[in-house]
Amino acid sequence: MFEIVKAGGWVMAPIIGASILALAIILERFWSLRRARIMPGGLLDTVVEELRRGDLAADRIQAIAAGSPLGRILAVGLANRRQPHELIKERIEETGRQVVHELERFLNTLGTIATISPLMGLLGTVFGMIQVFGVITSVGVGNPHILAGGIAKALITTAAGLLVAIPAHIFYRYFRGYVDALTVEMEDQSIQLVDSLRTLSTTTATVRKSRTGT
């Protein structure tokens, strides 16, 4: 393996570095984007039930916000539940954009690796071919070992660049789609929370009006 890397020349160093970085990003994203961490099961139902019971004190809202990205979005709505509903939606949307930005962390880097790895391999190919033609110019085609070395460098760097780029692109597209799916689900649960706040507000106002009328 070391001989193959050595034959590829100095271009192999950034390609290997890109592969290590891509692997680190993929493992980190798999760990950070676990559904149980992003959207704990039953969180919305628990929050709505506590909201109806009036058990949502400030410290409880802070705990919800700290528990998960979805909790952070829901907590904004809860903290502003006495504000007009349009304002609640604006606050939720602002926080949602921040949360999605955090979920997409490192994905641009992974996409960049998928794009530039073949280019680095192509660069190695160019240098390899330059070496081949340099040898041909100097000594002709009578030394096949030197010619083979230049051709090997070209093939090795091209293959290495593709071996890094293909899985990097696959996982980049996978994580993009996964984050998009999580975003849609969090938006849906946010809408349900806003509807619950509106329903609760309407019910409370009706009860108060009824009591005042009697």
CSV table of C-alpha atoms in Angstrom, one decimal:
chain,number,residue,atom,x,y,z
A,1,MET,CA,0.0,0.0,0.0
A,2,PHE,CA,2.8,2.4,0.9
A,3,GLU,CA,4.5,1.7,-2.4
A,4,ILE,CA,1.3,2.6,-4.3
A,5,VAL,CA,0.9,5.8,-2.4
A,6,LYS,CA,4.6,6.6,-3.0
A,7,ALA,CA,4.2,5.9,-6.7
A,8,GLY,CA,1.3,8.4,-6.8
A,9,GLY,CA,3.6,11.3,-5.9
A,10,TRP,CA,3.0,14.3,-3.7
A,11,VAL,CA,-0.6,14.7,-5.0
A,12,MET,CA,-1.5,11.7,-2.9
A,13,ALA,CA,-0.9,13.6,0.3
A,14,PRO,CA,-3.8,16.1,-0.2
A,15,ILE,CA,-6.0,13.3,-1.5
A,16,ILE,CA,-5.4,11.2,1.6
A,17,GLY,CA,-5.9,14.2,3.8
A,18,ALA,CA,-9.3,14.8,2.1
A,19,SER,CA,-10.3,11.2,2.6
A,20,ILE,CA,-9.5,11.4,6.3
A,21,LEU,CA,-11.5,14.6,6.7
A,22,ALA,CA,-14.4,13.2,4.7
A,23,LEU,CA,-14.5,10.1,6.9
A,24,ALA,CA,-14.4,12.2,10.0
A,25,ILE,CA,-17.3,14.4,8.8
A,26,ILE,CA,-19.4,11.3,7.8
A,27,LEU,CA,-18.9,9.7,11.2
A,28,GLU,CA,-19.6,13.0,13.1
A,29,ARG,CA,-22.8,13.6,11.1
A,30,PHE,CA,-24.1,10.1,11.6
A,31,TRP,CA,-23.6,10.6,15.4
A,32,SER,CA,-25.0,14.2,15.5
A,33,LEU,CA,-28.0,13.6,13.2
A,34,ARG,CA,-29.5,10.7,15.1
A,35,ARG,CA,-33.3,11.1,15.0
A,36,ALA,CA,-33.6,10.4,18.8
A,37,ARG,CA,-31.2,13.4,19.4
A,38,ILE,CA,-32.8,15.8,16.9
A,39,MET,CA,-36.5,14.9,17.4
A,40,PRO,CA,-37.1,12.9,20.7
A,41,GLY,CA,-40.2,10.8,20.4
A,42,GLY,CA,-43.3,12.2,22.0
A,43,LEU,CA,-41.8,15.5,22.8
A,44,LEU,CA,-44.6,17.5,21.1
A,45,ASP,CA,-47.3,15.5,22.9
A,46,THR,CA,-45.6,16.0,26.2
A,47,VAL,CA,-45.2,19.8,25.7
A,48,VAL,CA,-48.8,20.2,24.6
A,49,GLU,CA,-50.0,18.3,27.6
A,50,GLU,CA,-47.9,20.3,30.0
A,51,LEU,CA,-49.1,23.5,28.2
A,52,ARG,CA,-52.8,22.5,28.8
A,53,ARG,CA,-52.1,21.8,32.5
A,54,GLY,CA,-50.2,25.1,32.9
A,55,ASP,CA,-47.1,23.4,34.1
A,56,LEU,CA,-44.6,25.2,31.8
A,57,ALA,CA,-42.5,27.3,34.1
A,58,ALA,CA,-39.4,29.2,32.7
A,59,ASP,CA,-37.0,26.6,33.9
A,60,ARG,CA,-39.0,23.8,32.2
A,61,ILE,CA,-39.0,25.7,28.9
A,62,GLN,CA,-35.2,26.1,29.2
A,63,ALA,CA,-34.9,22.4,29.8
A,64,ILE,CA,-36.9,21.7,26.7
A,65,ALA,CA,-34.8,24.1,24.6
A,66,ALA,CA,-31.6,22.4,25.8
A,67,GLY,CA,-32.8,18.9,25.2
A,68,SER,CA,-32.8,18.8,21.4
A,69,PRO,CA,-33.0,20.9,18.3
A,70,LEU,CA,-36.7,20.3,18.0
A,71,GLY,CA,-37.1,21.3,21.7
A,72,ARG,CA,-35.2,24.5,20.9
A,73,ILE,CA,-37.8,25.4,18.3
A,74,LEU,CA,-40.8,24.5,20.4
A,75,ALA,CA,-39.4,26.4,23.4
A,76,VAL,CA,-39.4,29.6,21.4
A,77,GLY,CA,-43.1,29.2,20.7
A,78,LEU,CA,-43.7,28.4,24.4
A,79,ALA,CA,-41.7,31.3,25.6
A,80,ASN,CA,-43.7,33.7,23.4
A,81,ARG,CA,-47.1,32.0,23.8
A,82,ARG,CA,-48.7,35.1,25.2
A,83,GLN,CA,-47.6,37.1,22.1
A,84,PRO,CA,-49.7,37.5,18.9
A,85,HIS,CA,-49.6,34.4,16.8
A,86,GLU,CA,-47.9,36.0,13.9
A,87,LEU,CA,-45.1,37.0,16.1
A,88,ILE,CA,-44.9,33.5,17.5
A,89,LYS,CA,-44.6,32.1,13.9
A,90,GLU,CA,-41.8,34.6,13.1
A,91,ARG,CA,-39.8,33.7,16.2
A,92,ILE,CA,-40.2,30.0,15.4
A,93,GLU,CA,-39.1,30.5,11.8
A,94,GLU,CA,-36.1,32.4,12.8
A,95,THR,CA,-35.0,29.8,15.3
A,96,GLY,CA,-35.8,27.1,12.8
A,97,ARG,CA,-33.4,28.6,10.2
A,98,GLN,CA,-30.7,28.6,12.9
A,99,VAL,CA,-31.4,25.0,13.8
A,100,VAL,CA,-31.3,23.9,10.1
A,101,HIS,CA,-28.1,25.7,9.6
A,102,GLU,CA,-26.5,23.8,12.5
A,103,LEU,CA,-27.9,20.5,11.1
A,104,GLU,CA,-26.1,21.2,7.8
A,105,ARG,CA,-22.8,21.9,9.5
A,106,PHE,CA,-19.8,20.4,7.7
A,107,LEU,CA,-22.0,19.3,4.7
A,108,ASN,CA,-20.6,22.0,2.5
A,109,THR,CA,-17.1,20.8,3.3
A,110,LEU,CA,-18.1,17.3,2.5
A,111,GLY,CA,-19.5,18.5,-0.8
A,112,THR,CA,-16.3,20.4,-1.6
A,113,ILE,CA,-14.3,17.3,-1.0
A,114,ALA,CA,-16.5,15.3,-3.4
A,115,THR,CA,-15.9,18.0,-6.0
A,116,ILE,CA,-12.2,18.7,-5.7
A,117,SER,CA,-11.0,15.1,-5.1
A,118,PRO,CA,-11.3,14.1,-8.8
A,119,LEU,CA,-9.6,17.4,-9.7
A,120,MET,CA,-6.7,16.6,-7.5
A,121,GLY,CA,-6.5,13.1,-9.1
A,122,LEU,CA,-6.6,14.8,-12.5
A,123,LEU,CA,-3.8,17.1,-11.4
A,124,GLY,CA,-1.7,14.0,-10.5
A,125,THR,CA,-2.6,12.6,-13.9
A,126,VAL,CA,-1.3,15.7,-15.6
A,127,PHE,CA,2.0,15.6,-13.7
A,128,GLY,CA,2.3,11.9,-14.5
A,129,MET,CA,1.9,12.5,-18.2
A,130,ILE,CA,4.3,15.4,-18.1
A,131,GLN,CA,6.8,13.0,-16.6
A,132,VAL,CA,6.1,10.5,-19.3
A,133,PHE,CA,6.6,13.0,-22.1
A,134,GLY,CA,9.6,14.4,-20.4
A,135,VAL,CA,11.2,11.0,-20.5
A,136,ILE,CA,10.3,10.4,-24.1
A,137,THR,CA,11.8,13.8,-25.0
A,138,SER,CA,15.0,13.0,-23.1
A,139,VAL,CA,15.7,9.3,-23.8
A,140,GLY,CA,13.0,8.3,-26.3
A,141,VAL,CA,10.9,5.2,-25.7
A,142,GLY,CA,13.7,2.9,-24.9
A,143,ASN,CA,13.3,2.9,-21.1
A,144,PRO,CA,9.9,1.2,-20.3
A,145,HIS,CA,10.5,1.3,-16.6
A,146,ILE,CA,10.6,5.1,-16.4
A,147,LEU,CA,7.6,5.4,-18.8
A,148,ALA,CA,5.7,2.9,-16.7
A,149,GLY,CA,6.4,5.0,-13.5
A,150,GLY,CA,4.9,8.1,-15.0
A,151,ILE,CA,1.8,6.2,-16.3
A,152,ALA,CA,1.4,4.5,-12.9
A,153,LYS,CA,1.4,7.9,-11.2
A,154,ALA,CA,-1.2,9.2,-13.5
A,155,LEU,CA,-3.5,6.1,-13.0
A,156,ILE,CA,-3.0,5.9,-9.2
A,157,THR,CA,-3.9,9.5,-8.5
A,158,THR,CA,-6.9,9.4,-10.8
A,159,ALA,CA,-8.2,6.2,-9.1
A,160,ALA,CA,-7.4,7.7,-5.6
A,161,GLY,CA,-9.3,10.9,-6.4
A,162,LEU,CA,-12.4,8.9,-7.6
A,163,LEU,CA,-12.2,6.6,-4.6
A,164,VAL,CA,-12.5,9.6,-2.3
A,165,ALA,CA,-15.0,11.6,-4.4
A,166,ILE,CA,-17.6,8.8,-5.0
A,167,PRO,CA,-18.4,7.9,-1.4
A,168,ALA,CA,-18.1,11.6,-0.3
A,169,HIS,CA,-20.7,12.6,-2.9
A,170,ILE,CA,-23.0,9.7,-1.9
A,171,PHE,CA,-23.0,10.6,1.7
A,172,TYR,CA,-23.3,14.3,0.9
A,173,ARG,CA,-26.5,13.7,-1.0
A,174,TYR,CA,-27.7,11.3,1.7
A,175,PHE,CA,-27.2,13.8,4.5
A,176,ARG,CA,-28.8,16.6,2.5
A,177,GLY,CA,-31.9,14.6,1.9
A,178,TYR,CA,-32.0,13.5,5.5
A,179,VAL,CA,-31.7,17.0,6.8
A,180,ASP,CA,-34.4,18.1,4.4
A,181,ALA,CA,-36.7,15.4,5.8
A,182,LEU,CA,-36.0,16.4,9.4
A,183,THR,CA,-36.7,20.0,8.5
A,184,VAL,CA,-40.1,19.1,7.1
A,185,GLU,CA,-41.0,17.1,10.2
A,186,MET,CA,-39.9,19.9,12.5
A,187,GLU,CA,-41.9,22.4,10.6
A,188,ASP,CA,-44.9,20.2,10.8
A,189,GLN,CA,-44.5,19.8,14.6
A,190,SER,CA,-44.0,23.6,14.9
A,191,ILE,CA,-47.3,24.2,13.1
A,192,GLN,CA,-49.0,21.8,15.4
A,193,LEU,CA,-47.7,23.6,18.4
A,194,VAL,CA,-48.9,27.0,17.0
A,195,ASP,CA,-52.3,25.5,16.4
A,196,SER,CA,-52.4,24.2,19.9
A,197,LEU,CA,-51.4,27.6,21.3
A,198,ARG,CA,-54.2,29.2,19.2
A,199,THR,CA,-56.7,26.7,20.3
A,200,LEU,CA,-55.7,27.1,24.0
A,201,SER,CA,-55.8,30.9,23.7
A,202,THR,CA,-59.3,30.8,22.1
A,203,THR,CA,-60.6,28.4,24.8
A,204,THR,CA,-59.1,30.5,27.6
A,205,ALA,CA,-60.7,33.7,26.1
A,206,THR,CA,-64.1,32.0,25.8
A,207,VAL,CA,-64.0,30.8,29.4
A,208,ARG,CA,-63.0,34.2,30.6
A,209,LYS,CA,-65.8,35.8,28.6
A,210,SER,CA,-68.3,33.3,29.9
A,211,ARG,CA,-67.3,34.0,33.5
A,212,THR,CA,-67.5,37.7,33.0
A,213,GLY,CA,-70.9,37.4,31.4
A,214,THR,CA,-72.2,35.4,34.3
